[in-house]
Coordinates of C-alpha atoms and ligand atoms in Angstrom, one line a residue:
M89 CA 0.0 0.0 0.0
L90 CA 2.8 2.3 0.9
N91 CA 4.6 1.2 -2.2
L92 CA 1.6 2.0 -4.3
M93 CA 1.2 5.4 -2.6
F94 CA 5.0 6.0 -3.3
F95 CA 4.6 4.9 -6.9
I96 CA 1.6 7.2 -7.3
I97 CA 3.4 10.2 -5.7
C98 CA 6.4 9.5 -8.0
L99 CA 4.1 9.4 -10.9
I100 CA 2.5 12.7 -9.9
I101 CA 6.0 14.2 -9.4
A102 CA 7.1 12.8 -12.8
G103 CA 4.0 14.3 -14.4
M104 CA 4.6 17.6 -12.8
G105 CA 8.2 17.5 -13.9
I106 CA 7.2 16.8 -17.5
S107 CA 4.6 19.5 -17.4
L108 CA 7.1 22.0 -15.9
L109 CA 9.6 21.1 -18.6
L110 CA 7.0 21.5 -21.3
K111 CA 6.0 25.0 -19.8
M112 CA 9.7 26.0 -19.6
Q113 CA 10.2 25.1 -23.2
R114 CA 7.0 27.1 -24.1
L115 CA 8.4 30.0 -22.1
K116 CA 11.6 29.9 -24.0
E117 CA 9.8 29.9 -27.2
L118 CA 7.7 32.8 -26.0
E119 CA 10.9 34.7 -25.0
K120 CA 12.4 34.1 -28.3
R121 CA 9.2 35.4 -30.0
A122 CA 9.3 38.4 -27.7
D123 CA 12.9 39.1 -28.7
A124 CA 12.0 38.9 -32.3
L125 CA 9.1 41.2 -31.8
N126 CA 11.3 43.6 -30.0
A127 CA 13.8 43.7 -32.8
S128 CA 11.1 44.4 -35.4
V129 CA 9.6 47.2 -33.2
E130 CA 13.1 48.8 -33.0
E131 CA 13.6 48.3 -36.7
M132 CA 10.1 50.0 -37.3
D133 CA 11.2 52.8 -34.9
E134 CA 14.3 53.5 -36.9
Q135 CA 12.3 53.5 -40.2
A136 CA 9.8 55.9 -38.6
K137 CA 12.7 58.2 -37.6
L138 CA 14.1 58.1 -41.2
I139 CA 10.7 58.9 -42.6
I140 CA 10.3 61.8 -40.4
R141 CA 13.8 63.1 -41.2
T142 CA 13.2 62.8 -44.9
D143 CA 9.9 64.5 -44.6
I144 CA 11.7 67.4 -42.7
E145 CA 14.4 67.6 -45.4
L146 CA 11.7 67.5 -48.1
N147 CA 9.8 70.2 -46.4
K148 CA 13.0 72.4 -46.3
T149 CA 13.8 71.7 -49.9
Q150 CA 10.2 72.5 -50.9
E151 CA 10.4 75.8 -48.8
E152 CA 13.7 76.7 -50.5
L153 CA 12.3 75.8 -53.9
D154 CA 9.2 78.0 -53.1
K155 CA 11.5 80.8 -52.1
K156 CA 13.6 80.4 -55.2
I157 CA 10.6 80.6 -57.5
T158 CA 9.2 83.6 -55.6
G159 CA 12.7 85.2 -55.9
L160 CA 13.0 84.4 -59.6
S161 CA 9.5 85.8 -60.5
T162 CA 10.2 88.9 -58.4
L163 CA 13.6 89.2 -60.1
Q164 CA 11.9 88.9 -63.5
K165 CA 9.4 91.7 -62.7
L166 CA 12.2 93.8 -61.4
S167 CA 14.5 93.2 -64.3
R168 CA 11.7 94.1 -66.7
E169 CA 11.3 97.4 -65.0
I170 CA 14.9 98.2 -64.6
S171 CA 15.8 97.3 -68.2
T172 CA 13.4 99.8 -69.6
T173 CA 15.1 102.6 -67.6
L174 CA 17.6 104.8 -69.3
E175 CA 18.6 107.1 -66.5
E176 CA 21.3 106.2 -64.0
N177 CA 19.5 107.5 -61.0
Q178 CA 16.1 106.0 -62.1
I179 CA 17.5 102.5 -62.3
F180 CA 17.9 102.3 -58.5
K181 CA 14.6 104.0 -57.8
K182 CA 12.9 101.1 -59.4
I183 CA 14.2 98.7 -56.7
G184 CA 11.3 99.5 -54.2
N185 CA 10.6 98.0 -50.8
A186 CA 7.9 95.7 -52.2
Y187 CA 10.4 93.9 -54.4
L188 CA 12.9 93.7 -51.7
E189 CA 10.4 92.2 -49.3
E190 CA 9.4 89.7 -51.8
L191 CA 13.0 88.6 -52.1
G192 CA 13.1 88.4 -48.2
F193 CA 15.0 91.4 -47.3
E194 CA 13.9 94.6 -45.7
K195 CA 17.1 96.6 -45.9
S196 CA 19.2 97.6 -48.9
S197 CA 21.8 100.0 -50.2
A198 CA 23.6 100.5 -53.5
F199 CA 26.8 102.4 -54.1
L200 CA 28.6 103.4 -57.2
W201 CA 32.2 104.5 -57.2
D202 CA 32.8 108.1 -58.3
S203 CA 36.3 108.2 -59.9
L204 CA 36.4 112.0 -59.9
T205 CA 35.8 112.5 -56.1
R206 CA 37.3 109.0 -55.4
E207 CA 34.3 108.2 -53.1
F208 CA 31.4 105.8 -53.1
R209 CA 28.1 107.6 -53.9
L210 CA 24.9 106.3 -52.4
Y211 CA 22.3 105.6 -55.0
L212 CA 19.7 103.4 -53.0
S213 CA 18.8 103.2 -49.3
I214 CA 15.9 101.2 -48.1
G215 CA 15.0 100.7 -44.6
Y216 CA 17.3 103.5 -43.2
S217 CA 16.6 107.0 -42.0
E218 CA 18.5 109.8 -43.6
N219 CA 20.9 110.0 -40.7
E220 CA 21.5 106.2 -40.8
S221 CA 22.1 106.4 -44.6
L222 CA 24.7 109.1 -44.1
K223 CA 26.3 107.1 -41.4
I224 CA 26.5 104.1 -43.6
K225 CA 27.8 106.1 -46.6
N226 CA 30.6 107.6 -44.4
A227 CA 31.6 104.2 -42.9
V228 CA 31.6 102.7 -46.4
N229 CA 33.9 105.4 -47.5
T230 CA 36.2 104.9 -44.6
D231 CA 36.5 101.2 -45.5
K232 CA 36.5 101.9 -49.2
D233 CA 39.5 99.9 -50.0
Y234 CA 37.9 96.8 -48.7
Y235 CA 34.7 97.4 -50.9
L236 CA 36.9 98.3 -53.9
D237 CA 38.9 95.1 -53.5
L238 CA 35.5 93.1 -53.3
M239 CA 34.4 94.9 -56.4
H240 CA 37.5 94.4 -58.4
G241 CA 37.8 90.8 -57.4
G242 CA 34.1 90.4 -58.5
K243 CA 33.5 88.5 -55.4
T244 CA 30.2 88.3 -53.4
A245 CA 30.3 88.5 -49.7
S246 CA 27.4 87.1 -47.4
S247 CA 26.8 86.4 -43.8
V248 CA 27.6 82.7 -44.7
F249 CA 30.6 83.4 -46.6
I250 CA 33.1 86.2 -46.2
P251 CA 35.9 86.3 -48.8
E252 CA 39.4 86.5 -47.6
G253 CA 40.6 90.0 -46.7
F254 CA 37.1 91.5 -46.5
L255 CA 35.6 93.1 -43.5
P256 CA 34.4 90.8 -40.5
K257 CA 30.8 89.6 -40.5
E258 CA 30.0 91.3 -37.2
K259 CA 31.2 94.7 -38.4
I260 CA 29.0 94.6 -41.5
C261 CA 26.0 93.3 -39.5
R262 CA 26.5 96.2 -37.0
L263 CA 26.8 98.9 -39.6
F264 CA 23.9 97.8 -41.7
Q265 CA 21.9 96.8 -38.7
V266 CA 21.1 93.2 -39.9
S267 CA 21.8 89.6 -38.9
E268 CA 22.0 88.2 -42.4
F269 CA 23.1 89.9 -45.6
I270 CA 24.6 89.7 -49.2
I271 CA 26.9 92.2 -50.8
C272 CA 27.3 91.8 -54.5
P273 CA 29.4 93.7 -57.0
I274 CA 27.9 95.7 -59.8
I275 CA 30.2 95.5 -62.7
P276 CA 29.1 97.4 -65.9
Q277 CA 31.4 97.1 -69.1
E278 CA 32.1 100.7 -69.0
G279 CA 32.1 103.4 -66.5
N280 CA 32.0 103.3 -62.7
Q281 CA 31.5 100.0 -60.7
G282 CA 29.7 99.6 -57.5
F283 CA 27.9 97.2 -55.2
I284 CA 24.5 96.3 -53.9
F285 CA 23.8 95.3 -50.3
V286 CA 20.7 93.5 -49.1
G287 CA 20.0 92.3 -45.6
T288 CA 17.4 91.3 -43.0
Q289 CA 17.1 91.6 -39.3
N290 CA 15.2 88.2 -39.1
I291 CA 17.4 85.9 -37.0
E292 CA 15.6 82.9 -38.3
T293 CA 16.7 83.6 -41.9
R294 CA 19.8 81.9 -43.2
I295 CA 21.2 83.1 -46.5
T296 CA 20.8 80.3 -49.1
E297 CA 22.8 79.6 -52.2
G298 CA 19.6 80.4 -54.2
E299 CA 19.3 83.9 -52.7
R300 CA 23.0 84.6 -53.4
E301 CA 22.4 83.6 -57.0
I302 CA 19.3 85.8 -57.3
I303 CA 21.2 88.9 -55.9
T304 CA 24.1 88.2 -58.3
I305 CA 21.7 88.1 -61.2
L306 CA 20.1 91.4 -60.0
A307 CA 23.5 93.0 -59.8
N308 CA 24.4 91.9 -63.2
Q309 CA 21.1 93.1 -64.5
I310 CA 21.8 96.6 -62.9
G311 CA 25.3 96.5 -64.5
Q312 CA 23.8 95.9 -68.0
T313 CA 21.2 98.6 -67.5
L314 CA 23.9 101.0 -66.4
D315 CA 25.7 100.2 -69.6
N316 CA 22.5 100.8 -71.8
A317 CA 21.8 104.0 -69.8
R318 CA 25.3 105.3 -70.4
L319 CA 25.3 104.3 -74.1
F320 CA 21.9 106.1 -74.5
E321 CA 23.3 109.2 -72.7
K322 CA 26.4 109.1 -75.0
T323 CA 24.3 108.7 -78.2
W324 CA 21.8 111.4 -77.1
R325 CA 24.6 113.8 -76.2
S326 CA 26.4 113.3 -79.5
Q327 CA 23.0 113.6 -81.3
Q328 CA 22.5 116.9 -79.5
E329 CA 26.0 118.0 -80.4
L330 CA 25.3 117.0 -84.0
E331 CA 22.0 118.9 -84.0
I332 CA 23.7 122.1 -82.7
K333 CA 26.5 121.6 -85.4
V334 CA 24.0 121.0 -88.2
E335 CA 22.0 124.1 -87.1
E336 CA 25.2 126.2 -86.9
R337 CA 26.4 124.9 -90.3
T338 CA 23.0 125.5 -91.9
R339 CA 23.1 129.1 -90.6
Q340 CA 26.6 129.6 -92.0
L341 CA 25.5 128.0 -95.4
T342 CA 22.3 130.2 -95.5
E343 CA 24.5 133.3 -94.9
A344 CA 27.0 132.1 -97.4
L345 CA 24.3 131.5 -99.9
E346 CA 22.9 135.0 -99.3
E347 CA 26.3 136.5 -99.8
L348 CA 26.7 134.4 -102.9
K349 CA 23.4 135.6 -104.2
R350 CA 24.5 139.2 -103.5
I351 CA 27.8 138.7 -105.3
S352 CA 26.1 136.9 -108.2
K353 CA 23.6 139.7 -108.6
R354 CA 26.4 142.3 -108.4
K355 CA 28.4 140.3 -111.0
S356 CA 25.3 140.0 -113.3
D357 CA 24.7 143.8 -112.9
F358 CA 28.3 144.6 -113.7
I359 CA 28.5 142.2 -116.7
S360 CA 25.1 143.7 -118.0
S361 CA 26.2 147.3 -117.6
V362 CA 29.7 146.6 -119.1
S363 CA 28.3 144.7 -122.0
H364 CA 25.9 147.5 -122.7
E365 CA 28.7 150.0 -122.5
L366 CA 30.8 148.0 -124.9
R367 CA 28.1 147.6 -127.5
T368 CA 28.1 151.3 -128.5
P369 CA 31.7 151.8 -129.2
L370 CA 31.8 148.3 -130.9
T371 CA 29.1 149.4 -133.2
S372 CA 31.0 152.6 -134.0
I373 CA 34.3 150.6 -134.6
K374 CA 32.4 148.2 -137.0
G375 CA 30.7 151.2 -138.7
Y376 CA 33.9 153.1 -139.3
A377 CA 35.7 150.0 -140.5
A378 CA 32.8 149.5 -142.9
I379 CA 33.0 153.1 -144.2
L380 CA 36.7 152.9 -144.6
L381 CA 36.5 149.5 -146.4
A382 CA 33.7 150.9 -148.7
G383 CA 36.2 153.6 -149.8
K384 CA 33.9 156.3 -148.8
L385 CA 36.8 158.4 -147.4
G386 CA 39.1 157.7 -150.2
T387 CA 40.9 154.7 -151.8
V388 CA 42.2 152.2 -149.3
P389 CA 45.4 150.2 -150.1
D390 CA 45.1 146.5 -150.0
E391 CA 47.1 146.0 -147.0
I392 CA 44.9 148.4 -145.1
K393 CA 41.8 146.7 -146.5
E394 CA 43.1 143.4 -145.2
R395 CA 43.6 144.9 -141.7
L396 CA 40.3 146.6 -141.8
G397 CA 38.8 143.2 -142.7
K398 CA 40.4 141.9 -139.5
I399 CA 39.1 144.7 -137.4
N400 CA 35.6 143.9 -138.8
R401 CA 35.9 140.1 -138.0
H402 CA 37.3 140.7 -134.5
S403 CA 34.5 143.2 -133.8
D404 CA 31.9 140.7 -134.9
E405 CA 33.5 138.1 -132.5
L406 CA 33.4 140.8 -129.7
V407 CA 29.8 141.6 -130.4
H408 CA 29.0 137.9 -130.3
M409 CA 30.8 137.6 -127.0
V410 CA 29.1 140.7 -125.5
N411 CA 25.7 139.3 -126.7
D412 CA 26.3 135.9 -125.0
L413 CA 27.4 137.7 -121.8
L414 CA 24.3 139.8 -121.8
D415 CA 22.1 136.8 -122.4
I416 CA 23.8 134.9 -119.5
S417 CA 23.3 137.7 -117.1
R418 CA 19.7 138.3 -118.2
I419 CA 18.8 134.6 -117.8
E420 CA 20.6 134.5 -114.5
S421 CA 18.8 137.5 -113.1
G422 CA 15.5 136.2 -114.5
K423 CA 15.2 139.4 -116.7
V424 CA 14.5 137.3 -119.9
N425 CA 11.0 137.0 -121.0
M426 CA 10.6 133.5 -122.3
N427 CA 8.0 133.0 -125.0
I428 CA 7.1 129.4 -124.3
E429 CA 5.0 127.7 -126.9
S430 CA 4.1 124.1 -127.9
L431 CA 6.5 123.2 -130.9
E432 CA 7.7 120.4 -133.1
L433 CA 11.4 119.7 -132.4
T434 CA 12.2 118.4 -136.0
P435 CA 12.0 121.9 -137.9
I436 CA 14.1 123.5 -135.2
V437 CA 17.0 121.1 -135.5
E438 CA 16.7 121.0 -139.3
K439 CA 16.9 124.8 -139.4
V440 CA 20.1 124.8 -137.4
A441 CA 21.5 122.0 -139.4
D442 CA 20.8 124.0 -142.6
L443 CA 22.7 127.0 -141.2
L444 CA 25.7 124.8 -140.6
S445 CA 25.4 122.7 -143.8
E446 CA 28.2 124.6 -145.6
Q447 CA 30.7 124.0 -142.8
L448 CA 29.5 120.3 -142.5
K449 CA 30.1 119.9 -146.2
T450 CA 33.5 121.7 -146.1
K451 CA 34.7 119.3 -143.4
N452 CA 33.0 116.3 -145.0
I453 CA 31.1 115.5 -141.8
A454 CA 28.0 113.4 -142.0
F455 CA 24.9 114.7 -140.1
N456 CA 22.1 112.3 -138.9
L457 CA 18.9 113.4 -137.1
R458 CA 16.7 110.6 -135.5
I459 CA 13.4 111.7 -133.9
P460 CA 10.7 109.1 -133.3
A461 CA 7.6 109.8 -135.2
D462 CA 5.3 109.6 -132.2
C463 CA 7.2 112.2 -130.2
K464 CA 5.0 114.7 -128.5
K465 CA 5.4 118.5 -129.1
I466 CA 7.8 120.3 -126.6
M467 CA 7.1 123.5 -124.5
V468 CA 10.0 125.8 -125.3
D469 CA 11.0 129.3 -126.4
R470 CA 11.9 128.8 -130.1
S471 CA 14.7 131.2 -130.3
Q472 CA 16.4 130.1 -127.1
I473 CA 16.3 126.4 -128.1
E474 CA 17.7 127.3 -131.5
R475 CA 20.7 128.9 -129.7
V476 CA 21.1 125.7 -127.7
F477 CA 21.3 123.7 -131.0
I478 CA 23.5 126.3 -132.6
N479 CA 26.0 126.1 -129.8
L480 CA 26.0 122.4 -129.3
L481 CA 26.1 121.5 -133.1
G482 CA 28.6 124.4 -133.6
N483 CA 30.9 122.9 -130.9
A484 CA 30.4 119.4 -132.4
L485 CA 31.6 120.8 -135.7
K486 CA 34.4 122.7 -134.3
F487 CA 35.8 119.8 -132.3
T488 CA 35.2 117.0 -134.8
P489 CA 38.0 116.4 -137.4
E490 CA 37.2 115.9 -141.1
K491 CA 35.2 113.0 -142.2
G492 CA 33.6 112.4 -138.8
S493 CA 30.0 112.4 -138.0
I494 CA 27.5 114.3 -135.9
S495 CA 24.1 112.9 -135.0
V496 CA 21.1 114.1 -133.0
N497 CA 19.0 111.3 -131.4
V498 CA 15.8 112.0 -129.5
H499 CA 14.2 109.7 -127.0
C500 CA 10.6 110.5 -126.1
S501 CA 8.5 109.7 -123.0
D502 CA 5.2 110.9 -121.9
K503 CA 6.3 113.9 -120.1
T504 CA 9.8 114.7 -121.3
I505 CA 12.2 114.2 -124.2
Q506 CA 15.9 113.5 -124.1
V507 CA 18.1 115.0 -126.8
D508 CA 21.6 113.4 -127.4
V509 CA 24.0 115.4 -129.6
T510 CA 26.9 113.0 -130.3
D511 CA 30.0 113.6 -132.3
T512 CA 33.1 111.5 -133.2
G513 CA 35.4 114.5 -132.2
F514 CA 38.4 114.9 -129.9
G515 CA 36.4 114.2 -126.8
I516 CA 36.8 116.0 -123.4
P517 CA 39.1 114.9 -120.6
Q518 CA 37.4 113.5 -117.5
E519 CA 38.5 116.2 -115.2
A520 CA 37.3 119.0 -117.5
Q521 CA 33.8 117.5 -118.0
E522 CA 32.3 119.3 -115.1
K523 CA 34.0 122.6 -115.7
I524 CA 33.1 123.1 -119.2
F525 CA 29.7 124.5 -118.2
E526 CA 31.4 127.3 -116.1
E527 CA 31.8 130.7 -117.6
F528 CA 35.0 131.3 -119.7
Y529 CA 36.2 127.7 -119.1
R530 CA 38.0 126.3 -122.2
V531 CA 39.8 123.0 -122.1
D532 CA 43.6 123.7 -122.1
N533 CA 44.8 121.8 -125.2
T534 CA 46.3 122.3 -128.5
I535 CA 42.9 122.1 -130.4
N536 CA 41.7 125.1 -128.4
Q537 CA 44.8 127.0 -129.3
E538 CA 43.7 126.8 -132.9
V539 CA 40.0 126.8 -132.6
K540 CA 38.4 130.2 -131.6
G541 CA 36.0 130.5 -128.7
T542 CA 35.0 132.4 -125.6
G543 CA 34.1 129.6 -123.2
L544 CA 30.6 131.2 -122.9
G545 CA 28.6 128.9 -125.3
L546 CA 27.9 126.1 -122.9
T547 CA 27.3 128.3 -119.9
L548 CA 24.6 130.0 -122.0
V549 CA 23.2 126.6 -123.1
K550 CA 23.0 125.4 -119.5
H551 CA 21.2 128.5 -118.4
I552 CA 18.7 128.2 -121.2
I553 CA 18.0 124.5 -120.5
E554 CA 17.6 125.1 -116.7
A555 CA 15.3 128.1 -117.5
H556 CA 13.2 125.4 -119.3
R557 CA 13.3 123.2 -116.2
G558 CA 15.5 120.7 -117.9
R559 CA 18.9 119.1 -117.2
I560 CA 22.1 118.9 -119.2
W561 CA 25.1 116.7 -118.9
V562 CA 28.0 115.3 -120.9
K563 CA 29.6 111.9 -121.5
S564 CA 32.9 111.9 -123.4
K565 CA 35.9 109.8 -124.0
L566 CA 39.2 111.3 -125.2
G567 CA 39.8 110.5 -128.9
E568 CA 36.4 108.8 -129.3
G569 CA 34.0 111.7 -129.1
S570 CA 31.3 113.4 -126.9
T571 CA 27.6 113.2 -126.3
F572 CA 25.9 116.2 -124.8
S573 CA 22.5 115.2 -123.4
F574 CA 19.6 117.4 -122.2
T575 CA 15.9 117.1 -121.3
L576 CA 12.9 119.2 -122.2
N577 CA 9.3 119.1 -121.0
C578 CA 6.6 118.0 -123.4
A579 CA 3.5 119.9 -124.2
Ligands
LIG101 P1 33.9 127.7 -126.6 O1 33.4 126.6 -127.6 O2 33.6 129.0 -127.2 O3 35.3 127.5 -126.2 P2 32.0 126.5 -124.9 O4 31.4 126.9 -123.6 O5 31.0 126.2 -126.0 O6 33.0 127.5 -125.3 O7 32.8 125.2 -124.6 C1 33.8 125.1 -123.6 C2 34.9 124.1 -123.9 O8 34.2 122.8 -123.9 C3 35.4 124.3 -125.2 O9 36.5 125.2 -125.3 C4 35.9 122.9 -125.5 O10 37.2 122.6 -124.9 C5 34.9 122.0 -124.8 N1 33.9 121.4 -125.7 C6 32.7 121.9 -125.9 N2 32.1 121.0 -126.8 C7 32.9 120.1 -127.2 C8 32.9 119.1 -128.1 N3 31.7 118.7 -128.8 N4 34.0 118.2 -128.2 C9 35.1 118.4 -127.6 N5 35.2 119.6 -126.7 C10 34.2 120.3 -126.5

């Protein structure tokens, strides 16, 4: 019985032992699971932390991006305003408080170096009283060498980066009453350089790379606009000077023209009265020569007759010259009464050719006249136009050697005709072609030493053509011939 009881107790103990062992094993397993759970909780905690950190970073980047976009759009508006300005002072006035605040700054100054006074001049002061601005200006000029170095080195200083050798951050912060700032050089291509300062008292602000870039772009924009303004100023000034010069020159020219008109009138009056005075004695000389030649005062020996003949011929030439002179001065002074009528050109030219036919024959020179049949009538003074042809054809005859040819070609249009008088003569040297229309001008050559003339014929022709509101010009080649062309108005 005792044994049975012992056996039962042992059995119970063994059962309990087994159950304990099983429980312990279960516990171990649970512990293992708890450890694994703990590890994954820690892992999750780490991941959560990472997510939060990334989120903060992202927010920061987003903020910076927003700031940059705002800054860029403000800069764009500001640039547009500045770039249309052409006055140095006005450029800085365009940078108002509103723009600055949009960029995140409430204080700003801008200085340009004045190379004459060797001082920085204050062009912009935002966020400072007059006294404070003056204090800043004086302090900047006391430390001008530092600012000049910064400018010449093209470096930007900011509260996060001070270039070597520049003033300490604290000093700048104290002077400009800010906690954060950017100082950026303004470097135009020409003229005085300077710098722009922007700053804020907000201690939470930290100057970012983006802000530094934006202020650099602004400073560059100011530099370019300064260049434009200076270029405009230069152009405007030289235009003003030019206008003054043109005015002065016009006044001088008007005076000279008036003087020329006075002289020309005096000359015409003089020629006209001298020619008149010459005509009377010339007529007497011719008359007496004729009386003597006719033997009315007794028989005249042959040698004297020959000389009297010369006196007669020379007197004729003189009369001719005096008449030409009188005509020129009359036309010049507008004293000629032109009898303008509607006429056919052909009979006028044919009449003149007829007058010259003997000489044409003698020199064996061919004459051609080509006038289109449908040519309109012309509005001219008959006797004046006859003189034009007498002179031009007379010259062509004089200056064309034997067996040559002379032709008159007419080109017609609705309103005008152009007459070309062409010869195969000696031609006129290039340098003389403009001068031959001047009074008394004769080409200095051997032909002219043999051929007689006064140098008045072409002057008279030019005056007559111009009195008819036409033009005259010459084209010629030495040794080949000349073409005198003129225009006349149609009826
Ligand atoms: P003149 O014939 O009396 O000398 P003009 O005024 O008619 O004066 O002509 C001026 C000069 O122009 C002449 O001396 C001559 O040298 C030159 N000239 C004019 N017509 C001709 C021509 N057809 N061919 C060559 N030279 C000419």
